[in-house]
mmCIF file of C-alpha atoms in Angstrom:
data_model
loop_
_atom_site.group_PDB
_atom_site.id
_atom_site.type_symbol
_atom_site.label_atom_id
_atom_site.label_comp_id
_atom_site.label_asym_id
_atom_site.label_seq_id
_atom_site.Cartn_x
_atom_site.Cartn_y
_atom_site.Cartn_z
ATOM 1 C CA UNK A 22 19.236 43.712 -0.476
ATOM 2 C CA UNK A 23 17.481 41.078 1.595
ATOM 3 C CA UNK A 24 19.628 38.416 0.612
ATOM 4 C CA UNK A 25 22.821 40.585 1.282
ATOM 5 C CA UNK A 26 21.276 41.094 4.955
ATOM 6 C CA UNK A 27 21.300 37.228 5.073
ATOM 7 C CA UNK A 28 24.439 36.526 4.020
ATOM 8 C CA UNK A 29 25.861 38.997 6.328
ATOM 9 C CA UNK A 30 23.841 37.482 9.469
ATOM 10 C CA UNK A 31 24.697 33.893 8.374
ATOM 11 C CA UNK A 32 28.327 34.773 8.005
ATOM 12 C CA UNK A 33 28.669 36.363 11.598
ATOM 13 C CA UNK A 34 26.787 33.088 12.844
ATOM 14 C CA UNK A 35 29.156 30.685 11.520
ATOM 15 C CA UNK A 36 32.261 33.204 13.432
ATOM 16 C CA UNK A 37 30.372 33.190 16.142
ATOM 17 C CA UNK A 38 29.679 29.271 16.289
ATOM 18 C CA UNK A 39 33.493 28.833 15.312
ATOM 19 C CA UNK A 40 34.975 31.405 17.626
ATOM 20 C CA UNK A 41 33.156 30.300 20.940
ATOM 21 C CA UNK A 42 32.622 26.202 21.045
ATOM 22 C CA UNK A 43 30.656 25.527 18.522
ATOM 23 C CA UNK A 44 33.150 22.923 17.255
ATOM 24 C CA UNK A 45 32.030 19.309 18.217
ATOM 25 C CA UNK A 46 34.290 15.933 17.566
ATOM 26 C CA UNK A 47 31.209 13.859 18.965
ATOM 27 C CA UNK A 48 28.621 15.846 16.219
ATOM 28 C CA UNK A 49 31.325 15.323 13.366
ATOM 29 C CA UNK A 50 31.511 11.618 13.918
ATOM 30 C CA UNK A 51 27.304 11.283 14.408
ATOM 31 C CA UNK A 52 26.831 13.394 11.491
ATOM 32 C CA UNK A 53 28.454 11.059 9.244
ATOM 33 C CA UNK A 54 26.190 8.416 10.084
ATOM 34 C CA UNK A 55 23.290 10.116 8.685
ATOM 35 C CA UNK A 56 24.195 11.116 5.328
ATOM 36 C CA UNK A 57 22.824 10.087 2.313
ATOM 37 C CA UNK A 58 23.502 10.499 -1.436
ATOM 38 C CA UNK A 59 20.547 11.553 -3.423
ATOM 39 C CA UNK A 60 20.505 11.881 -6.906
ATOM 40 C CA UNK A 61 17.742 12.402 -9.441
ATOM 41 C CA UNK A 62 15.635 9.516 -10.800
ATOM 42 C CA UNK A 63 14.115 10.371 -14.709
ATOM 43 C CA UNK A 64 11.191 8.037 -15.456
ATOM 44 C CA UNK A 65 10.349 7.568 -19.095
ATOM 45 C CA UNK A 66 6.465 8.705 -18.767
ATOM 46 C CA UNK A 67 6.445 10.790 -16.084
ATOM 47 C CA UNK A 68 6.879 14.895 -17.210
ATOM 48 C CA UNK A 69 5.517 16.297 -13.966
ATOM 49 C CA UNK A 70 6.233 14.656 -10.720
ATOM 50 C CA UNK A 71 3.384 16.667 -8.525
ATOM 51 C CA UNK A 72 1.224 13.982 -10.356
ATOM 52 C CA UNK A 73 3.316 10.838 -8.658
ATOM 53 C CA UNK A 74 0.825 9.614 -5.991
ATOM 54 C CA UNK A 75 2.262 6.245 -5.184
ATOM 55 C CA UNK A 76 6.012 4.385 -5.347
ATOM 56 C CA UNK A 77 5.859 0.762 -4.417
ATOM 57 C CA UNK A 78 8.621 -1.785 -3.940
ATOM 58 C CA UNK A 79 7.516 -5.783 -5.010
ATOM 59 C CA UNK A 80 10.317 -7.871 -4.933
ATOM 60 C CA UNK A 81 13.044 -6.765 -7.598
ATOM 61 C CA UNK A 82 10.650 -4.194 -9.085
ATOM 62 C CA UNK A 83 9.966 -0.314 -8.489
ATOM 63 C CA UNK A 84 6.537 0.963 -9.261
ATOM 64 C CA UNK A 85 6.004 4.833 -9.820
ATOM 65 C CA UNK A 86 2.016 5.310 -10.024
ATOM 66 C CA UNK A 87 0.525 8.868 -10.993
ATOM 67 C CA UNK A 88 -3.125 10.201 -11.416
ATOM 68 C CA UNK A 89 -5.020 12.343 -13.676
ATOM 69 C CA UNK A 90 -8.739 13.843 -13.005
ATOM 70 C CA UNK A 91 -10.327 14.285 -16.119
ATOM 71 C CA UNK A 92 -13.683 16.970 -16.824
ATOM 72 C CA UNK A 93 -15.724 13.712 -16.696
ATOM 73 C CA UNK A 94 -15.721 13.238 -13.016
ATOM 74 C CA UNK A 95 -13.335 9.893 -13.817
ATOM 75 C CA UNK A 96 -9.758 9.362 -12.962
ATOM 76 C CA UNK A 97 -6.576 7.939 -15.019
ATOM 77 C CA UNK A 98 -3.486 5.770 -13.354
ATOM 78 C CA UNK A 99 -0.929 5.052 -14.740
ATOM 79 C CA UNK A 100 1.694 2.924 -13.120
ATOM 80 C CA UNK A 101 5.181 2.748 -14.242
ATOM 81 C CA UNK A 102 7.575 -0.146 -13.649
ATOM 82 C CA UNK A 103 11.170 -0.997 -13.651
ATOM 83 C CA UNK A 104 13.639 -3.779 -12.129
ATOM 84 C CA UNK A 105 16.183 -1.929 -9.606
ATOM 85 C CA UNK A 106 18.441 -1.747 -12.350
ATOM 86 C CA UNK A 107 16.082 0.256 -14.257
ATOM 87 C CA UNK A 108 15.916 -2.535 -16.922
ATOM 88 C CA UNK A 109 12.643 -4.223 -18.413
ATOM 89 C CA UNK A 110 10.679 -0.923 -18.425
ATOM 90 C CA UNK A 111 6.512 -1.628 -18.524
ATOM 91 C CA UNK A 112 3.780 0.834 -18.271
ATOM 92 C CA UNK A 113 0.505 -0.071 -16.826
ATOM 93 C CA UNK A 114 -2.946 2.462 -17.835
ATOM 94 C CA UNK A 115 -6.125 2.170 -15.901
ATOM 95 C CA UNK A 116 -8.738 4.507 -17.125
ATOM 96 C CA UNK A 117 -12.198 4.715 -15.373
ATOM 97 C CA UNK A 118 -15.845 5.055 -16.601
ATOM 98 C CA UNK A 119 -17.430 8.372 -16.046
ATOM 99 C CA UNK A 120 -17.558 9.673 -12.570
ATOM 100 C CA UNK A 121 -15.651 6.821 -10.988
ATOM 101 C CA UNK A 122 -12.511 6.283 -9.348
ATOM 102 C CA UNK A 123 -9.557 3.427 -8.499
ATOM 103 C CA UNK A 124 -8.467 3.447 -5.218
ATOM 104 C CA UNK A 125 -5.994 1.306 -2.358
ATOM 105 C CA UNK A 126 -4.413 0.214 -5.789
ATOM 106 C CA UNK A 127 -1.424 -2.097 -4.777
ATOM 107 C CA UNK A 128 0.439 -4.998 -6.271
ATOM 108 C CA UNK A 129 1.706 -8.583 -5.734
ATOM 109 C CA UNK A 130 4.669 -10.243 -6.832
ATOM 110 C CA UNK A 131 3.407 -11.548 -9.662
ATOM 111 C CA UNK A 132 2.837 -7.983 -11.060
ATOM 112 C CA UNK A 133 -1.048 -8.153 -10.991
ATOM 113 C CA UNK A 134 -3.314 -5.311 -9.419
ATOM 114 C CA UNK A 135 -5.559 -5.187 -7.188
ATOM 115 C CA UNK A 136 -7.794 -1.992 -5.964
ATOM 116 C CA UNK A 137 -11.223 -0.812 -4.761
ATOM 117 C CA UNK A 138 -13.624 0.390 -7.554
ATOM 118 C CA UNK A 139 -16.236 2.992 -6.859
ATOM 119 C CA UNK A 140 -19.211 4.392 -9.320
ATOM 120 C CA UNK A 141 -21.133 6.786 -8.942
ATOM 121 C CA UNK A 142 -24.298 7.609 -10.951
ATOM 122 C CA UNK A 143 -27.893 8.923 -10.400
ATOM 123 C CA UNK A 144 -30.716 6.564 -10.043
ATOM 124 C CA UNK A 145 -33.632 7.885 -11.999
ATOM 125 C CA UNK A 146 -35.993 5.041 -12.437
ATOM 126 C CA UNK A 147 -38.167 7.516 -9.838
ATOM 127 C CA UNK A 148 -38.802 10.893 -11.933
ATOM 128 C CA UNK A 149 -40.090 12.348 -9.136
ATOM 129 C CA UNK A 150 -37.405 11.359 -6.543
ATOM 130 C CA UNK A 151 -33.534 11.553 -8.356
ATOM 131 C CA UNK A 152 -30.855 9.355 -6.222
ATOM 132 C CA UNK A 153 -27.385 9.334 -6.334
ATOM 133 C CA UNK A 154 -26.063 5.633 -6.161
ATOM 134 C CA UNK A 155 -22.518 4.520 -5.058
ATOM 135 C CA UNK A 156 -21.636 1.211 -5.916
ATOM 136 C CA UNK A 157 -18.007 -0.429 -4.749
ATOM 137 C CA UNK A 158 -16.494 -3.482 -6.195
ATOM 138 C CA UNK A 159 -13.091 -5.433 -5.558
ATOM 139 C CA UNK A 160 -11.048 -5.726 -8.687
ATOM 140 C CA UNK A 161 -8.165 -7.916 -9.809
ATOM 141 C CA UNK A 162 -6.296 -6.585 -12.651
ATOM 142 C CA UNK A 163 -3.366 -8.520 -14.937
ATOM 143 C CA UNK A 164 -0.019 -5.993 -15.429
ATOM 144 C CA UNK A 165 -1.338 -4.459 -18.702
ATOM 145 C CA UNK A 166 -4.736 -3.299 -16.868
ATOM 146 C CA UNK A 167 -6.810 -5.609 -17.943
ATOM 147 C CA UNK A 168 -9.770 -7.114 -15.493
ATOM 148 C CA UNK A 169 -8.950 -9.941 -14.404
ATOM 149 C CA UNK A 170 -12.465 -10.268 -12.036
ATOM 150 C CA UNK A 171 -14.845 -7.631 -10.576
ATOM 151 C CA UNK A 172 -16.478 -8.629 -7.246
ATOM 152 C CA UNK A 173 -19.378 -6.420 -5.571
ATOM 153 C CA UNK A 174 -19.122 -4.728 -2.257
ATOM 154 C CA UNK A 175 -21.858 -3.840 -0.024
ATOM 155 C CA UNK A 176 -22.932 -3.721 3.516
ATOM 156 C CA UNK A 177 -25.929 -4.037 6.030
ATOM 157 C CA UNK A 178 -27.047 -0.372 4.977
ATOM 158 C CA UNK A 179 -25.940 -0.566 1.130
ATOM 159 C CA UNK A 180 -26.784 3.387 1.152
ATOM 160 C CA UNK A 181 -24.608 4.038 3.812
ATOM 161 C CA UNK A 182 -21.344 1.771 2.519
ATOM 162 C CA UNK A 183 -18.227 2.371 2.021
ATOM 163 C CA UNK A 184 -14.778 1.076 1.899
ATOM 164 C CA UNK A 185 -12.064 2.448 4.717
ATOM 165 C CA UNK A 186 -9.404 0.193 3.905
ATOM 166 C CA UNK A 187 -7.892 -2.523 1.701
ATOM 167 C CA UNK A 188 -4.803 -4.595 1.941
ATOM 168 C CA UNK A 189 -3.080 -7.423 0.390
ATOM 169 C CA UNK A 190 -1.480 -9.578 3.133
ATOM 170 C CA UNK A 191 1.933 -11.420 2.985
ATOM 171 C CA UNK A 192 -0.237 -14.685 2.906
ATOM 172 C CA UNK A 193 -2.137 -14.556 0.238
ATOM 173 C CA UNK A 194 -5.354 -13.086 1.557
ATOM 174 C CA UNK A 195 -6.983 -9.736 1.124
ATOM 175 C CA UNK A 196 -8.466 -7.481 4.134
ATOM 176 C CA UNK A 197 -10.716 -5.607 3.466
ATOM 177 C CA UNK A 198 -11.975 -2.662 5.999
ATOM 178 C CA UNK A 199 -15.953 -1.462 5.590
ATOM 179 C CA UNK A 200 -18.714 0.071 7.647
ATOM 180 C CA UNK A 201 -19.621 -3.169 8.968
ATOM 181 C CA UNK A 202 -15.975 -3.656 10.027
ATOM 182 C CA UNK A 203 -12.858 -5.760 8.868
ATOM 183 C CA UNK A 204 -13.625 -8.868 6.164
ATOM 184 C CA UNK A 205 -10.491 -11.673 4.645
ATOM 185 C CA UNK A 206 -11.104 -12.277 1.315
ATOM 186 C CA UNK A 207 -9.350 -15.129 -1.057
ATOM 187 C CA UNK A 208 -7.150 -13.793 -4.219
ATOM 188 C CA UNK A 209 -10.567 -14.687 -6.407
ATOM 189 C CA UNK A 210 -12.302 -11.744 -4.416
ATOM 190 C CA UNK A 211 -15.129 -14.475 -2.549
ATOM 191 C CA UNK A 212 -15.048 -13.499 1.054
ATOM 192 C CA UNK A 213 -13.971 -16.091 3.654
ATOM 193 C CA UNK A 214 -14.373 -14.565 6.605
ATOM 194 C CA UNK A 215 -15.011 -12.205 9.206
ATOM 195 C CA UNK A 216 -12.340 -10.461 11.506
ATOM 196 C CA UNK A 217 -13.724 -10.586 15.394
ATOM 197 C CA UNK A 218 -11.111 -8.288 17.278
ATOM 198 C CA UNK A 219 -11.225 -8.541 21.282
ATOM 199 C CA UNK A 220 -11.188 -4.661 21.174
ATOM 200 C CA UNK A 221 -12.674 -2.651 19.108
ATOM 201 C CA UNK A 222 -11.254 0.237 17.135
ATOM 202 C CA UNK A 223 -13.022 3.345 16.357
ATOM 203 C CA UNK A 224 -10.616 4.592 14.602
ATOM 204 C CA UNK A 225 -7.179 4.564 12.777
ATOM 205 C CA UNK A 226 -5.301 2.355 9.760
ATOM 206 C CA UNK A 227 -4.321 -1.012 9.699
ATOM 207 C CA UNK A 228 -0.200 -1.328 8.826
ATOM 208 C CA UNK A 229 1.613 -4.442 7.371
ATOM 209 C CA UNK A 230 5.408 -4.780 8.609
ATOM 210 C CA UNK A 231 7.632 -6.554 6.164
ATOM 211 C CA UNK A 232 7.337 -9.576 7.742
ATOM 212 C CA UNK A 233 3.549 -10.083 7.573
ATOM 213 C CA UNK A 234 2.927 -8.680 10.714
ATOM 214 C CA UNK A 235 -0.449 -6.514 10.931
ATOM 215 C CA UNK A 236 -0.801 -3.233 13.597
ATOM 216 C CA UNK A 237 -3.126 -1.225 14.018
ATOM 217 C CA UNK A 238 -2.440 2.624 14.542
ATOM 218 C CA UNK A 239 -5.362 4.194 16.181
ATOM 219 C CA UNK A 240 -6.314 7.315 18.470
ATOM 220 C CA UNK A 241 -7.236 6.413 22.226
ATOM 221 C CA UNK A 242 -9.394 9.444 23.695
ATOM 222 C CA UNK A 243 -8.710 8.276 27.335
ATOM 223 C CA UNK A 244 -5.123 9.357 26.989
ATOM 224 C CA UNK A 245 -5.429 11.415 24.339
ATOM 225 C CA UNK A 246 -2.384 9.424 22.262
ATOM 226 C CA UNK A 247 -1.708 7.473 19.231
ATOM 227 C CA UNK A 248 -1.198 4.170 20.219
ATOM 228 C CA UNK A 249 0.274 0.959 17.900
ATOM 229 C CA UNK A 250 -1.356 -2.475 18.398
ATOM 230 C CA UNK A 251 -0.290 -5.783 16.695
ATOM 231 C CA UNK A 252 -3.780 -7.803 15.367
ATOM 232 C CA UNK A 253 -4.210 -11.165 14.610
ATOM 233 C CA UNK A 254 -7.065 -11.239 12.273
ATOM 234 C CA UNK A 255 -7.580 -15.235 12.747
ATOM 235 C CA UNK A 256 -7.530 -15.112 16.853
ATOM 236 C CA UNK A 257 -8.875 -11.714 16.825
ATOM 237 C CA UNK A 258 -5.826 -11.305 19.229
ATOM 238 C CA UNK A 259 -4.912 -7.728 20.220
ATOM 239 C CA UNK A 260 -1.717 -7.162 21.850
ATOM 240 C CA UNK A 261 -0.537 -4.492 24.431
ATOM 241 C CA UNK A 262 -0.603 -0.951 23.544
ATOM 242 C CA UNK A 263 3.253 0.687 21.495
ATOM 243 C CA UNK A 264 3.455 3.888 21.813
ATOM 244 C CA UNK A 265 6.700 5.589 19.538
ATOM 245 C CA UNK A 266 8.927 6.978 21.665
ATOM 246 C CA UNK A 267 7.763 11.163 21.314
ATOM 247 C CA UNK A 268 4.622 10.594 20.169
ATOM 248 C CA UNK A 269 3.567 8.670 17.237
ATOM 249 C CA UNK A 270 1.777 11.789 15.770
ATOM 250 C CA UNK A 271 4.962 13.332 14.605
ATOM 251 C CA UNK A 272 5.547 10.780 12.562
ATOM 252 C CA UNK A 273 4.584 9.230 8.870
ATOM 253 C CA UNK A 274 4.647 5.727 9.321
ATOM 254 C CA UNK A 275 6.170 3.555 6.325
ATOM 255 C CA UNK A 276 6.943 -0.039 6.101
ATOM 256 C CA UNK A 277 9.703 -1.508 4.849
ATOM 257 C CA UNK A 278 12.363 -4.384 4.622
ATOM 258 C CA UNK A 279 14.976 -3.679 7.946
ATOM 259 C CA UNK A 280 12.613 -2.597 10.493
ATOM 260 C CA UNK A 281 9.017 -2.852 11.547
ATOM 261 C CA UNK A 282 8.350 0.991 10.452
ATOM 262 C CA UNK A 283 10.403 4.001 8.994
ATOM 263 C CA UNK A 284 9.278 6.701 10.412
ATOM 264 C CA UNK A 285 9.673 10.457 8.547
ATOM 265 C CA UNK A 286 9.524 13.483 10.649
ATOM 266 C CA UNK A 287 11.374 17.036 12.087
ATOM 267 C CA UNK A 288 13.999 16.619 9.553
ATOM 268 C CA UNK A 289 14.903 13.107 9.382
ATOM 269 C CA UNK A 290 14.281 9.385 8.682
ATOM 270 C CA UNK A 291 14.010 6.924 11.371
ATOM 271 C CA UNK A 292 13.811 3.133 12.496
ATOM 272 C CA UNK A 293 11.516 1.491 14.682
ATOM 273 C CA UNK A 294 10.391 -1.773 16.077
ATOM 274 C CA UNK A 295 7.526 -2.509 18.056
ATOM 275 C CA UNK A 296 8.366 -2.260 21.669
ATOM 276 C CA UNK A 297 11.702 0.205 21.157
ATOM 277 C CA UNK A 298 12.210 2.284 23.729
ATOM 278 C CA UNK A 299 14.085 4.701 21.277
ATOM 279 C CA UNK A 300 13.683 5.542 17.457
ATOM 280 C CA UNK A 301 17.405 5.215 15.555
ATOM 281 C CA UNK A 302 18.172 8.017 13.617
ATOM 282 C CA UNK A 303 19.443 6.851 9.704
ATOM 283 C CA UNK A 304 19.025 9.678 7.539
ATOM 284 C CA UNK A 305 19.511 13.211 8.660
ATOM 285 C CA UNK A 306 17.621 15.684 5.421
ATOM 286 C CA UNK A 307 20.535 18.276 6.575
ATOM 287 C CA UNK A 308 23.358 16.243 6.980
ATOM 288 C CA UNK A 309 22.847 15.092 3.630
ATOM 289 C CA UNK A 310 22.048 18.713 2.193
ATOM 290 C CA UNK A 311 18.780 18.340 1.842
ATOM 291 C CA UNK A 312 16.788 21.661 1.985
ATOM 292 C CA UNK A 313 13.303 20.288 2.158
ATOM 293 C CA UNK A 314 11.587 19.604 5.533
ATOM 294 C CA UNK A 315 10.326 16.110 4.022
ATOM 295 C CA UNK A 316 10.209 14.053 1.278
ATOM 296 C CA UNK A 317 6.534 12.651 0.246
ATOM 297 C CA UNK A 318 5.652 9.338 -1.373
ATOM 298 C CA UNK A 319 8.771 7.999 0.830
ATOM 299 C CA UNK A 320 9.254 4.086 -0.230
ATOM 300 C CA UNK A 321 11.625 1.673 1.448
ATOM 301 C CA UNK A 322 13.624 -0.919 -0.563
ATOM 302 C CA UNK A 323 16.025 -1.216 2.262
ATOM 303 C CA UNK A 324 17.512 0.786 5.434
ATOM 304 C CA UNK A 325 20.188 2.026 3.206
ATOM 305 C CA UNK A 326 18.012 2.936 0.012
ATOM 306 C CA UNK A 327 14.909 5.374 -0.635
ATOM 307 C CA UNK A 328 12.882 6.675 -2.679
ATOM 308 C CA UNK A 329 10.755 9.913 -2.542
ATOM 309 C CA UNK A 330 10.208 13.028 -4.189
ATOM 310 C CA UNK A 331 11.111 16.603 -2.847
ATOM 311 C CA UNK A 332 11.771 20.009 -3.851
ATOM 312 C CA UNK A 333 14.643 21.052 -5.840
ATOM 313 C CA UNK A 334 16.241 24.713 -5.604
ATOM 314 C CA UNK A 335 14.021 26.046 -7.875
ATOM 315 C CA UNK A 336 11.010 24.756 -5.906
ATOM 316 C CA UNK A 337 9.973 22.264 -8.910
ATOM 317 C CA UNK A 338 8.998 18.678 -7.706
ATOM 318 C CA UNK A 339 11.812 15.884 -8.306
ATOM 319 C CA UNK A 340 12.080 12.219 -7.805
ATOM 320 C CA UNK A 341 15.181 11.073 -5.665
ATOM 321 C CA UNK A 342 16.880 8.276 -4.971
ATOM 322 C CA UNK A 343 18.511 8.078 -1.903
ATOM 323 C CA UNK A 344 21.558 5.690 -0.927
ATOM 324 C CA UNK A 345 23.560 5.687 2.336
ATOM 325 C CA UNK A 346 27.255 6.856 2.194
ATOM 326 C CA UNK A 347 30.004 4.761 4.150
ATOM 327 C CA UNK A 348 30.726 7.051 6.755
ATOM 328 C CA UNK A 349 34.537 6.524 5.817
ATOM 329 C CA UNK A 350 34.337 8.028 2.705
ATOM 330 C CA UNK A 351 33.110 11.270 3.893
ATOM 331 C CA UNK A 352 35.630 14.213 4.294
ATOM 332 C CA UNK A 353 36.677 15.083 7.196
ATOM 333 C CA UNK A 354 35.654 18.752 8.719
ATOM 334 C CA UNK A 355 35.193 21.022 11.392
ATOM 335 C CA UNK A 356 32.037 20.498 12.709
ATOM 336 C CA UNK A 357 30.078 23.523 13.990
ATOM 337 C CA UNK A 358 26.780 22.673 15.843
ATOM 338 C CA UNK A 359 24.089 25.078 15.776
ATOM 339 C CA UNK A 360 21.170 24.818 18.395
ATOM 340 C CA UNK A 361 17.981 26.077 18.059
ATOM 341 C CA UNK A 362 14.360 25.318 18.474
ATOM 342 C CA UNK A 363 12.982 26.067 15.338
ATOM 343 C CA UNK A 364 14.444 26.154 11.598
ATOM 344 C CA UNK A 365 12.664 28.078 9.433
ATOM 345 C CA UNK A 366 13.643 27.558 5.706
ATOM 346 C CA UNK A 367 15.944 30.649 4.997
ATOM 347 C CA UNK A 368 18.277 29.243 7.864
ATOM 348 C CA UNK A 369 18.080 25.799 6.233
ATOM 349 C CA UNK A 370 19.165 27.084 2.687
ATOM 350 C CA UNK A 371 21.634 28.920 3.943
ATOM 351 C CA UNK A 372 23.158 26.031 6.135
ATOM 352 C CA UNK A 373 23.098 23.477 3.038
ATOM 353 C CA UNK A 374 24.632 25.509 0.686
ATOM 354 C CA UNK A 375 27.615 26.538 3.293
ATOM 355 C CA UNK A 376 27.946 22.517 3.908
ATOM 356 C CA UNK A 377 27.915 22.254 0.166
ATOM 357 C CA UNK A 378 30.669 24.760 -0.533
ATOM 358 C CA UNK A 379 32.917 24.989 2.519
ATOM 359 C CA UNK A 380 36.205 23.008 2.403
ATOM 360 C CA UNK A 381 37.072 22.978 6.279
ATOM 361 C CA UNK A 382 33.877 23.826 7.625
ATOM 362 C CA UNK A 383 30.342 21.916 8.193
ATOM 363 C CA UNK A 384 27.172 22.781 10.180
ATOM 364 C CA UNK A 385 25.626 20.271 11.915
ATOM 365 C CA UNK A 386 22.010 21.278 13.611
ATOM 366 C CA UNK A 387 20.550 20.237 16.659
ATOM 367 C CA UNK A 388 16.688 21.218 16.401
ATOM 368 C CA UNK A 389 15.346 20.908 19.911
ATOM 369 C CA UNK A 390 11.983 20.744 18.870
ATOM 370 C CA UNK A 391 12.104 17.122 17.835
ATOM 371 C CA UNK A 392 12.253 16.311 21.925
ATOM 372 C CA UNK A 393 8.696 17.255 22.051
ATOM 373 C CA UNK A 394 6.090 14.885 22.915
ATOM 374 C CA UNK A 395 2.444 14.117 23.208
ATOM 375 C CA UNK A 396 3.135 15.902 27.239
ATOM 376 C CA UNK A 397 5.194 18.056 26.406
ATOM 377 C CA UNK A 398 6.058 20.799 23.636
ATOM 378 C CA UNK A 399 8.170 23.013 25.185
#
C-alpha cells in the first residue's frame, strides 16, 4: 500500500513538473555532462565487499585491499592487484602477530609496501605493577608480504607515542607524522630529517596532489573553517590559506591524476585546484542513476574513470567502475527539473528508476542544499 501511495505522488509530480515549466533545454544539455557509466567490477578474492578498506591506483596497476579482525586481537590484509586491463592478477597477504595491527599501508611503483606496525603486549617483568606496552615500527614489505626491513619508532615520551600520519612522497622520501611532530625518512626507513614548519598545525592531515605537491587540511578556531595550505617540508614554507569554495567540510578530499583534489559530496563528484574560485561539477550520482548518496573508498585513475563501491538495489555492497559517457551519445529527452532542498532516499529511487525507464522523459534535480556554506545553511 505504501509503495502504491508513492507511485501515485511521484506520478502527479512528474505532470505537474511537465505541465507547468518544469522542462529545461539549459538542464538537458548540463545534465549530459555529468553522466557516467558504472558497471560492476568482480575481483577474484574478494566475496564480501563491506570488507574492501582501501583501492589504490600505482601507475598501470589497481590495488583492492580488505581487512579481517581475528579473536586474537590481530588483523589480516589482503591486497589484491591487477593491470587496468584486469590482466596479471597477484594477491598480496599480510597477517599480524597477536594483538597487533598494519596501518597507512600504501604502495610504490615498484609494487613494494610500506605501512606503520603497532604491538601491543603487557609488560610483566613487575608482578606487582602489570603495563601495557605499545611499540610502533616502520616496515618495508616486497609484493608477496614479505619484510623487507623493520625500523623502530619512538618519541621524547616513548609511553605517550604514537603515529598520526605516514606518507610516501612523489620523491622518494617517506613523512612520517608523530607526537613530536613531522619527520622525512629515506626508502631504508633511517630518518633524515626533521620538518620545521613556519606555522604550526594543531590539527588536520597532510594531502599529496598528483604532482608531488603536499597541503595541509587543517581546522582554524579563529574562523571557525577548514582551511587548505600548501607545505614545503624542506623550507618549512607555508603558503596562504585555500579555502574550497562552500566550505571544505562538505567535502571528502581525494587525490588524483587531472586535478589537485576530487572532491565527493551532496550528490556528486567534483574538481578542484588550489586557488579555484569554483569547484567543476564531473559526475552527477543522479544523472548517472545512481541511487546512493556516495560512493566510499572513491579512487581516481583519471577525471573520466573511478572507482568506488556503493549500494546496489538490494542494499548489498558492490564495487563499481565508473567511466564518463560522451555527452553525444546520450539520448536525447525532455528534461524536467525538480527543485528542492532536501532529497531523502524514497524521492531518489523513485527519480532513477523513472530516468531508467522513461523513453521521452528525464528528471534532472537541483538540490539547493549544496549552496550551503560554512556562513550559511539556509
Amino acid at each position: 500500500m505504501k509503495r502504491k501511495i508513492w507511485c501515485c505522488a511521484f506520478l502527479w509530480l512528474v505532470l505537474m513538473l511537465s505541465g507547468c515549466g518544469g522542462k529545461d533545454e539549459e538542464a538537458a544539455a548540463k545534465s549530459k555532462e555529468h553522466i557516467y557509466r558504472g558497471e560492476t567490477v568482480h575481483v577474484e578474492g574478494i566475496e564480501d565487499f563491506d570488507r574492501l578498506n582501501d583501492i589504490l591506483v600505482r601507475g598501470d596497476r589497481i590495488y583492492f585491499g580488505t581487512y579481517e579482525w581475528k579473536d586474537n586481537g590481530s588483523t589480516v590484509l589482503r591486497y589484491f592487484s591487477q593491470k587496468m586491463d584486469g590482466t596479471d592478477k597477484k594477491t598480496m597477504t599480510l597477517e599480524a602477530e597477536e594483538n597487533a595491527y598494519y596501518s597507512y599501508l600504501t604502495v610504490d611503483e615498484e609494487g613494494n609496501f610500506y605501512a606503520i606496525l603497532n604491538i601491543n603486549y603487557e609488560d610483566d617483568s613487575n608482578p606487582d605493577v602489570i603495563t601495557w606496552v605499545s611499540e610502533y615500527f616502520l616496515v618495508k614489505l616486497d609484493g608477496s608480504g614479505k619484510e623487507v626491513w623493520k625500523q623502530p619508532l619512538t618519541g621524547k615520551d616513548p609511553d605517550l607515542y604514537w603515529v598520526n600520519q605516514m606518507l610516501l612522497l612523489k620523491d622518494g622520501r617517506i613523512l612520517l607524522y608523530d607526537t613530536d611532530g613531522i619527520f622525512l625518512h629515506d626508502l631504508e626507513g633511517g630518518r633524515i630529517g626533521e620538518v620545521k614548519l613556519q606555522k604550526q598545525f594543531d590539527n588536520g592531515s597532510i594531502y599529496q596532489t598528483a604532482d608531488g605537491i603536499l597541503v595541509q587540511r587543517s581546522y582554524n578556531a579563529q574562523t571557525s573553517k577548514e582551511v587548505l595550505n600548501k607545505i614545503n617540508v624542506d623550507t618549512g614554507e607555508v603558503s596562504e590559506d585555500y579555502m574550497i569554495p562552500g566550505g571544505s567540510g562538505n567535502y571528502g578530499m581525494i587525490s588524483g591524476e587531472g586535478y589537485d583534489f576530487y572532491l565527493e559530496g551532496n550528490g556528486s563528484i567534483y574538481g578542484y585546484n588550489l586557488g579555484d574560485t569554483g569547484i567543476k561539477e564531473l559526475m552527477n550520482f543522479i544523472d548517472s542513476d545512481l541511487v546512493s548518496y556516495y560512493i566510499t573508498g572513491l579512487a581516481v585513475v583519471n577525471e573520466k574513470e573511478f572507482y568506488g563501491c556503493t549500494e546496489d538495489e538490494t542494499g548489498h555492497t558492490v564495487l563499481m567502475k565508473f567511466s564518463k559517457v560522451d555527452p553525444k551519445d546520450v539520448k536525447d529527452k525532455v528534461v524536467l527539473t525538480l527543485g528542492c532542498s532536501s532529497f531523502g532516499w524514497d524521492l531518489r529511487s523513485h527519480v532513477v528508476e523513472f530516468n531508467k525507464t522513461n523513453e521521452e522523459y528525464r528528471i534532472v534535480v537541483e538540490d539547493y542544499s549544496r549552496y550551503n556554506t560554512d556562513e550559511d545553511y539556509t
